[in-house]
GROMACS .gro file of C-alpha atoms in nm:
model
  313
    1MET     CA    1   1.202   7.018  -2.808
    2ILE     CA    2   1.137   6.820  -2.494
    3GLU     CA    3   1.057   6.520  -2.692
    4HIS     CA    4   1.380   6.555  -2.921
    5VAL     CA    5   1.585   6.601  -2.578
    6LEU     CA    6   1.438   6.265  -2.388
    7GLU     CA    7   1.466   6.085  -2.746
    8GLN     CA    8   1.857   6.164  -2.749
    9LYS     CA    9   1.902   6.039  -2.377
   10LYS     CA   10   1.690   5.735  -2.496
   11LEU     CA   11   1.434   5.788  -2.192
   12VAL     CA   12   1.121   5.725  -2.427
   13PRO     CA   13   1.089   5.473  -2.707
   14THR     CA   14   1.077   5.561  -3.081
   15GLU     CA   15   0.993   5.423  -3.357
   16GLU     CA   16   1.367   5.401  -3.432
   17THR     CA   17   1.441   5.253  -3.080
   18PRO     CA   18   1.161   5.019  -3.004
   19GLN     CA   19   1.074   4.902  -2.639
   20ARG     CA   20   1.117   4.511  -2.563
   21SER     CA   21   1.101   4.343  -2.256
   22LYS     CA   22   1.373   4.137  -2.105
   23VAL     CA   23   1.414   3.780  -2.268
   24ARG     CA   24   1.510   3.519  -2.006
   25PHE     CA   25   1.562   3.242  -2.248
   26VAL     CA   26   1.871   3.237  -2.497
   27LYS     CA   27   1.850   3.279  -2.865
   28GLU     CA   28   1.819   2.912  -2.966
   29ILE     CA   29   1.479   2.885  -2.739
   30MET     CA   30   1.324   3.179  -2.877
   31VAL     CA   31   1.398   3.102  -3.255
   32LYS     CA   32   1.239   2.763  -3.219
   33PRO     CA   33   0.908   2.803  -3.412
   34LEU     CA   34   0.583   2.698  -3.268
   35PRO     CA   35   0.394   2.381  -3.395
   36LYS     CA   36   0.128   2.457  -3.592
   37LYS     CA   37  -0.143   2.278  -3.400
   38PHE     CA   38   0.005   2.406  -3.037
   39LYS     CA   39  -0.286   2.530  -2.804
   40MET     CA   40  -0.170   2.650  -2.452
   41PRO     CA   41  -0.332   2.354  -2.223
   42GLN     CA   42  -0.491   2.384  -1.909
   43LEU     CA   43  -0.231   2.445  -1.636
   44THR     CA   44  -0.288   2.508  -1.277
   45THR     CA   45  -0.126   2.865  -1.164
   46TYR     CA   46   0.171   2.924  -0.913
   47SER     CA   47   0.172   3.219  -0.681
   48GLY     CA   48   0.494   3.148  -0.471
   49LYS     CA   49   0.316   2.977  -0.209
   50GLY     CA   50   0.271   2.629  -0.273
   51ASP     CA   51   0.512   2.345  -0.284
   52PRO     CA   52   0.694   2.407  -0.606
   53TYR     CA   53   0.773   2.035  -0.647
   54ASP     CA   54   0.371   1.994  -0.712
   55HIS     CA   55   0.359   2.263  -0.949
   56MET     CA   56   0.663   2.124  -1.171
   57GLN     CA   57   0.537   1.786  -1.158
   58ASN     CA   58   0.187   1.870  -1.255
   59TYR     CA   59   0.308   2.114  -1.533
   60GLU     CA   60   0.559   1.843  -1.646
   61ALA     CA   61   0.291   1.569  -1.690
   62VAL     CA   62   0.070   1.811  -1.896
   63MET     CA   63   0.318   1.937  -2.144
   64LEU     CA   64   0.469   1.604  -2.163
   65LEU     CA   65   0.115   1.424  -2.234
   66HIS     CA   66   0.076   1.664  -2.540
   67GLY     CA   67   0.454   1.585  -2.631
   68TRP     CA   68   0.571   1.925  -2.630
   69GLU     CA   69   0.969   1.956  -2.660
   70ASP     CA   70   1.237   2.122  -2.436
   71ALA     CA   71   1.199   2.481  -2.589
   72ILE     CA   72   0.817   2.494  -2.587
   73MET     CA   73   0.795   2.370  -2.228
   74CYS     CA   74   1.043   2.649  -2.125
   75ARG     CA   75   0.834   2.941  -2.334
   76ALA     CA   76   0.513   2.792  -2.194
   77PHE     CA   77   0.617   2.807  -1.841
   78PRO     CA   78   0.629   3.157  -1.711
   79LEU     CA   79   0.239   3.153  -1.813
   80THR     CA   80   0.191   2.952  -1.556
   81LEU     CA   81   0.344   3.211  -1.257
   82THR     CA   82   0.158   3.470  -1.080
   83GLU     CA   83   0.222   3.700  -0.801
   84HIS     CA   84   0.542   3.631  -0.612
   85ALA     CA   85   0.664   3.382  -0.868
   86HIS     CA   86   0.570   3.608  -1.172
   87ILE     CA   87   0.777   3.870  -0.999
   88TRP     CA   88   1.058   3.620  -0.974
   89PHE     CA   89   1.107   3.537  -1.319
   90ASN     CA   90   1.076   3.892  -1.436
   91ASN     CA   91   1.360   3.964  -1.243
   92MET     CA   92   1.603   3.665  -1.371
   93LYS     CA   93   1.868   3.781  -1.573
   94GLU     CA   94   1.820   3.820  -1.975
   95GLY     CA   95   1.908   3.518  -2.152
   96SER     CA   96   2.025   3.332  -1.853
   97ILE     CA   97   1.801   3.011  -1.923
   98SER     CA   98   1.925   2.793  -2.188
   99ASN     CA   99   1.717   2.446  -2.113
  100PHE     CA  100   1.406   2.325  -1.919
  101ASN     CA  101   1.628   2.128  -1.670
  102GLN     CA  102   1.793   2.470  -1.587
  103LEU     CA  103   1.436   2.638  -1.540
  104ARG     CA  104   1.335   2.384  -1.364
  105LYS     CA  105   1.630   2.389  -1.091
  106GLU     CA  106   1.607   2.782  -1.056
  107PHE     CA  107   1.254   2.779  -0.994
  108ILE     CA  108   1.284   2.460  -0.714
  109ASP     CA  109   1.572   2.648  -0.545
  110ALA     CA  110   1.387   2.970  -0.546
  111PHE     CA  111   1.091   2.820  -0.391
  112LEU     CA  112   1.222   2.556  -0.183
  113ILE     CA  113   1.116   2.695   0.135
  114ASN     CA  114   0.754   2.638   0.052
  115ALA     CA  115   0.833   2.254  -0.009
  116ARG     CA  116   0.677   2.001   0.212
  117ARG     CA  117   0.935   1.816   0.393
  118LYS     CA  118   0.972   1.486   0.347
  119LYS     CA  119   0.944   1.248   0.648
  120ASP     CA  120   1.213   1.037   0.750
  121ALA     CA  121   1.177   0.667   0.721
  122SER     CA  122   1.184   0.586   1.092
  123TYR     CA  123   0.835   0.769   1.100
  124LEU     CA  124   0.675   0.474   0.969
  125LEU     CA  125   0.782   0.297   1.297
  126THR     CA  126   0.519   0.555   1.458
  127ILE     CA  127   0.225   0.426   1.252
  128LYS     CA  128   0.000   0.229   1.460
  129GLN     CA  129  -0.311   0.031   1.414
  130GLU     CA  130  -0.574   0.202   1.609
  131GLU     CA  131  -0.775  -0.017   1.846
  132LYS     CA  132  -1.108  -0.003   1.609
  133GLU     CA  133  -0.940   0.067   1.297
  134SER     CA  134  -0.976  -0.221   1.047
  135MET     CA  135  -0.699  -0.421   0.871
  136LYS     CA  136  -0.789  -0.262   0.534
  137ASP     CA  137  -0.787   0.101   0.681
  138TYR     CA  138  -0.461   0.066   0.863
  139VAL     CA  139  -0.284  -0.060   0.555
  140GLU     CA  140  -0.426   0.199   0.306
  141ARG     CA  141  -0.278   0.481   0.584
  142PHE     CA  142   0.036   0.305   0.612
  143ARG     CA  143   0.078   0.296   0.231
  144ALA     CA  144  -0.023   0.645   0.212
  145THR     CA  145   0.243   0.734   0.452
  146THR     CA  146   0.536   0.559   0.258
  147LEU     CA  147   0.447   0.799  -0.039
  148GLU     CA  148   0.597   1.068   0.194
  149VAL     CA  149   0.928   0.901   0.270
  150GLN     CA  150   1.197   0.983   0.037
  151ASP     CA  151   1.446   0.689  -0.050
  152LEU     CA  152   1.243   0.455   0.171
  153GLN     CA  153   1.394   0.085   0.179
  154ALA     CA  154   1.137  -0.199   0.176
  155ILE     CA  155   1.327  -0.346   0.521
  156VAL     CA  156   1.195  -0.027   0.712
  157ALA     CA  157   0.850  -0.067   0.587
  158ILE     CA  158   0.859  -0.405   0.656
  159SER     CA  159   0.937  -0.359   1.023
  160GLY     CA  160   0.724  -0.066   1.080
  161MET     CA  161   0.413  -0.279   0.958
  162LEU     CA  162   0.540  -0.565   1.149
  163GLN     CA  163   0.542  -0.342   1.481
  164GLY     CA  164   0.226  -0.159   1.384
  165THR     CA  165  -0.036  -0.407   1.307
  166ARG     CA  166  -0.261  -0.517   1.589
  167SER     CA  167  -0.291  -0.870   1.396
  168ARG     CA  168  -0.110  -1.140   1.597
  169ASP     CA  169  -0.187  -1.329   1.276
  170PHE     CA  170  -0.043  -1.103   1.049
  171GLN     CA  171   0.281  -1.072   1.197
  172LYS     CA  172   0.335  -1.452   1.199
  173SER     CA  173   0.251  -1.418   0.848
  174LEU     CA  174   0.511  -1.168   0.815
  175SER     CA  175   0.787  -1.337   1.030
  176LEU     CA  176   0.693  -1.693   0.836
  177ASP     CA  177   0.735  -1.541   0.482
  178GLN     CA  178   0.896  -1.184   0.477
  179PRO     CA  179   0.832  -1.004   0.174
  180LEU     CA  180   1.149  -0.857  -0.001
  181THR     CA  181   0.977  -0.536  -0.184
  182LEU     CA  182   0.727  -0.308  -0.110
  183ARG     CA  183   0.499  -0.472  -0.382
  184ASP     CA  184   0.592  -0.790  -0.186
  185LEU     CA  185   0.429  -0.627   0.168
  186PHE     CA  186   0.137  -0.474  -0.006
  187SER     CA  187   0.055  -0.769  -0.183
  188GLN     CA  188   0.085  -1.000   0.095
  189ALA     CA  189  -0.106  -0.746   0.319
  190ASN     CA  190  -0.413  -0.728   0.083
  191LYS     CA  191  -0.396  -1.126   0.035
  192PHE     CA  192  -0.457  -1.098   0.439
  193ILE     CA  193  -0.709  -0.848   0.409
  194LEU     CA  194  -0.894  -1.060   0.139
  195SER     CA  195  -0.861  -1.388   0.375
  196GLU     CA  196  -0.991  -1.215   0.673
  197ASP     CA  197  -1.305  -1.113   0.443
  198VAL     CA  198  -1.385  -1.476   0.324
  199MET     CA  199  -1.351  -1.588   0.668
  200ARG     CA  200  -1.573  -1.334   0.807
  201HIS     CA  201  -1.853  -1.420   0.579
  202ILE     CA  202  -1.813  -1.823   0.608
  203ASN     CA  203  -1.840  -1.748   1.016
  204ALA     CA  204  -2.125  -1.529   0.977
  205GLY     CA  205  -2.272  -1.802   0.772
  206ASN     CA  206  -2.204  -2.065   1.022
  207ARG     CA  207  -2.364  -1.840   1.286
  208ASP     CA  208  -2.674  -1.828   1.089
  209LYS     CA  209  -2.664  -2.184   1.002
  210LYS     CA  210  -2.639  -2.264   1.379
  211ARG     CA  211  -2.893  -2.034   1.480
  212LYS     CA  212  -3.156  -2.163   1.211
  213ASP     CA  213  -3.074  -2.520   1.333
  214ARG     CA  214  -3.127  -2.464   1.668
  215ASP     CA  215  -3.451  -2.289   1.623
  216GLU     CA  216  -3.571  -2.584   1.429
  217THR     CA  217  -3.446  -2.800   1.711
  218ASN     CA  218  -3.633  -2.584   1.969
  219ASP     CA  219  -3.955  -2.634   1.758
  220GLU     CA  220  -3.922  -2.967   1.726
  221GLY     CA  221  -3.909  -3.017   2.086
  222ARG     CA  222  -4.167  -2.796   2.157
  223LYS     CA  223  -4.398  -3.043   1.935
  224THR     CA  224  -4.285  -3.379   2.095
  225GLY     CA  225  -4.294  -3.203   2.429
  226ARG     CA  226  -3.921  -3.234   2.497
  227GLY     CA  227  -3.740  -2.949   2.503
  228ASN     CA  228  -3.364  -2.900   2.495
  229GLU     CA  229  -3.308  -2.783   2.818
  230HIS     CA  230  -3.218  -3.162   2.977
  231ARG     CA  231  -3.007  -3.259   2.704
  232GLN     CA  232  -2.640  -3.308   2.780
  233VAL     CA  233  -2.398  -3.158   2.539
  234PRO     CA  234  -2.191  -3.427   2.363
  235LYS     CA  235  -1.806  -3.375   2.467
  236LEU     CA  236  -1.548  -3.343   2.230
  237LYS     CA  237  -1.373  -3.673   2.176
  238PHE     CA  238  -1.035  -3.537   2.292
  239GLU     CA  239  -1.138  -3.268   2.536
  240ASN     CA  240  -0.805  -3.277   2.732
  241PHE     CA  241  -0.524  -3.340   2.529
  242THR     CA  242  -0.203  -3.520   2.654
  243PRO     CA  243   0.101  -3.280   2.561
  244LEU     CA  244   0.289  -3.458   2.262
  245SER     CA  245   0.691  -3.487   2.300
  246GLN     CA  246   0.724  -3.409   1.959
  247PRO     CA  247   0.550  -3.144   1.710
  248ARG     CA  248   0.277  -3.263   1.497
  249SER     CA  249   0.478  -3.220   1.166
  250THR     CA  250   0.744  -3.424   1.291
  251ILE     CA  251   0.519  -3.702   1.418
  252LEU     CA  252   0.341  -3.685   1.064
  253ALA     CA  253   0.687  -3.738   0.892
  254SER     CA  254   0.753  -4.052   1.095
  255ILE     CA  255   0.457  -4.231   1.048
  256GLU     CA  256   0.286  -4.119   0.715
  257GLY     CA  257   0.447  -4.418   0.529
  258SER     CA  258   0.352  -4.679   0.799
  259GLY     CA  259  -0.046  -4.731   0.707
  260LEU     CA  260  -0.144  -4.644   1.045
  261LEU     CA  261  -0.255  -4.295   0.944
  262ILE     CA  262  -0.570  -4.231   0.767
  263PHE     CA  263  -0.502  -3.918   0.537
  264PRO     CA  264  -0.872  -3.729   0.466
  265PRO     CA  265  -0.961  -3.670   0.100
  266LYS     CA  266  -0.746  -3.401  -0.094
  267VAL     CA  267  -0.954  -3.062  -0.108
  268ASN     CA  268  -0.926  -2.825  -0.393
  269LYS     CA  269  -0.947  -2.533  -0.146
  270THR     CA  270  -0.809  -2.332   0.131
  271MET     CA  271  -0.869  -2.448   0.460
  272GLY     CA  272  -0.846  -2.164   0.715
  273LYS     CA  273  -0.729  -1.806   0.678
  274PHE     CA  274  -0.356  -1.835   0.695
  275ILE     CA  275  -0.299  -1.862   0.299
  276ASP     CA  276   0.035  -1.844   0.330
  277ALA     CA  277   0.066  -2.175   0.538
  278TYR     CA  278   0.083  -2.546   0.409
  279CYS     CA  279  -0.067  -2.825   0.576
  280ARG     CA  280   0.079  -3.174   0.472
  281PHE     CA  281  -0.190  -3.376   0.602
  282HIS     CA  282  -0.480  -3.199   0.427
  283LYS     CA  283  -0.223  -3.123   0.139
  284THR     CA  284  -0.362  -2.748   0.122
  285HIS     CA  285  -0.324  -2.410   0.238
  286GLY     CA  286  -0.494  -2.232   0.492
  287HIS     CA  287  -0.317  -2.353   0.813
  288SER     CA  288  -0.001  -2.515   0.912
  289THR     CA  289   0.057  -2.926   0.997
  290ASP     CA  290   0.159  -2.794   1.376
  291ARG     CA  291  -0.169  -2.637   1.392
  292CYS     CA  292  -0.412  -2.874   1.227
  293ARG     CA  293  -0.661  -3.001   1.470
  294GLU     CA  294  -0.789  -3.283   1.267
  295LEU     CA  295  -0.416  -3.436   1.260
  296MET     CA  296  -0.408  -3.377   1.641
  297ASN     CA  297  -0.703  -3.599   1.675
  298GLU     CA  298  -0.579  -3.849   1.479
  299ILE     CA  299  -0.205  -3.880   1.638
  300LYS     CA  300  -0.387  -3.904   1.994
  301SER     CA  301  -0.607  -4.135   1.883
  302LEU     CA  302  -0.291  -4.351   1.783
  303VAL     CA  303  -0.131  -4.273   2.102
  304ARG     CA  304  -0.418  -4.382   2.311
  305ARG     CA  305  -0.449  -4.742   2.119
  306GLY     CA  306  -0.093  -4.792   2.189
  307LYS     CA  307   0.051  -4.725   1.859
  308LEU     CA  308   0.248  -4.418   1.920
  309ASN     CA  309   0.349  -4.454   2.267
  310ARG     CA  310   0.700  -4.302   2.171
  311PHE     CA  311   0.561  -3.986   2.085
  312GLY     CA  312   0.341  -3.938   2.384
  313TYR     CA  313   0.363  -3.918   2.775
   0.00000   0.00000   0.00000
């Protein structure tokens, strides 16, 4: 008798009126058959407490990798939700979701408060290289920060690195050959780091060689009874340079066709650590014409012999 009354009031399910859960997707999504080989991939779950963008990006990446279409992505998504996120989905209106783009927007809007805040581009100007931080570590830290900036313009990143690095040589490199894109910026930074490593190894090898030569000289001096303590260290040929009235590159351009200047043999390697700089005297990269010491020696020699008085004092 009681069961009959409840059945009439539709408060309990019967065989004629089966109970079913609400379906949040439209009919077109629900009638789409599952592929025969469909297997739910391993997916991370979301409880409603983390960054919704992270969860959605991870979900889409896995589902698109398997090639599942829009309807399957809609129907599989609720299986990744737990706790508060699961409650949110169950409270959605029946038949309210018609495609995955809509589901994505509803999900992001619901948990947007938990999203990590994107950094403003001006934050890059605060990323400074620490006193003992290597150039490589600084560039990696700077690069990681750029990923947290939304709609980043290359000029802002370039300015940030130009102000943030402690390397004067790299600042000069950026100023003389300013990159146009983020890719160019990090490519130039990586080349500079590589050149620094090469020069570090070269200098270490030179120090070892000098130490070895000095030890051998001392050994020879002890054998002959003549130590090195009374030897005069030869002075450089041009220890005190007279200032020139023109840059070295200008003087070179004026006399390179005169036959006065003897050019060194061309080398097929970089001479110096500034790979973006070019020396017209050596015809190679590594240093600039105006910073070439060998060219300075040659010019001073000509000046002191009276060949280039108009360029000296």
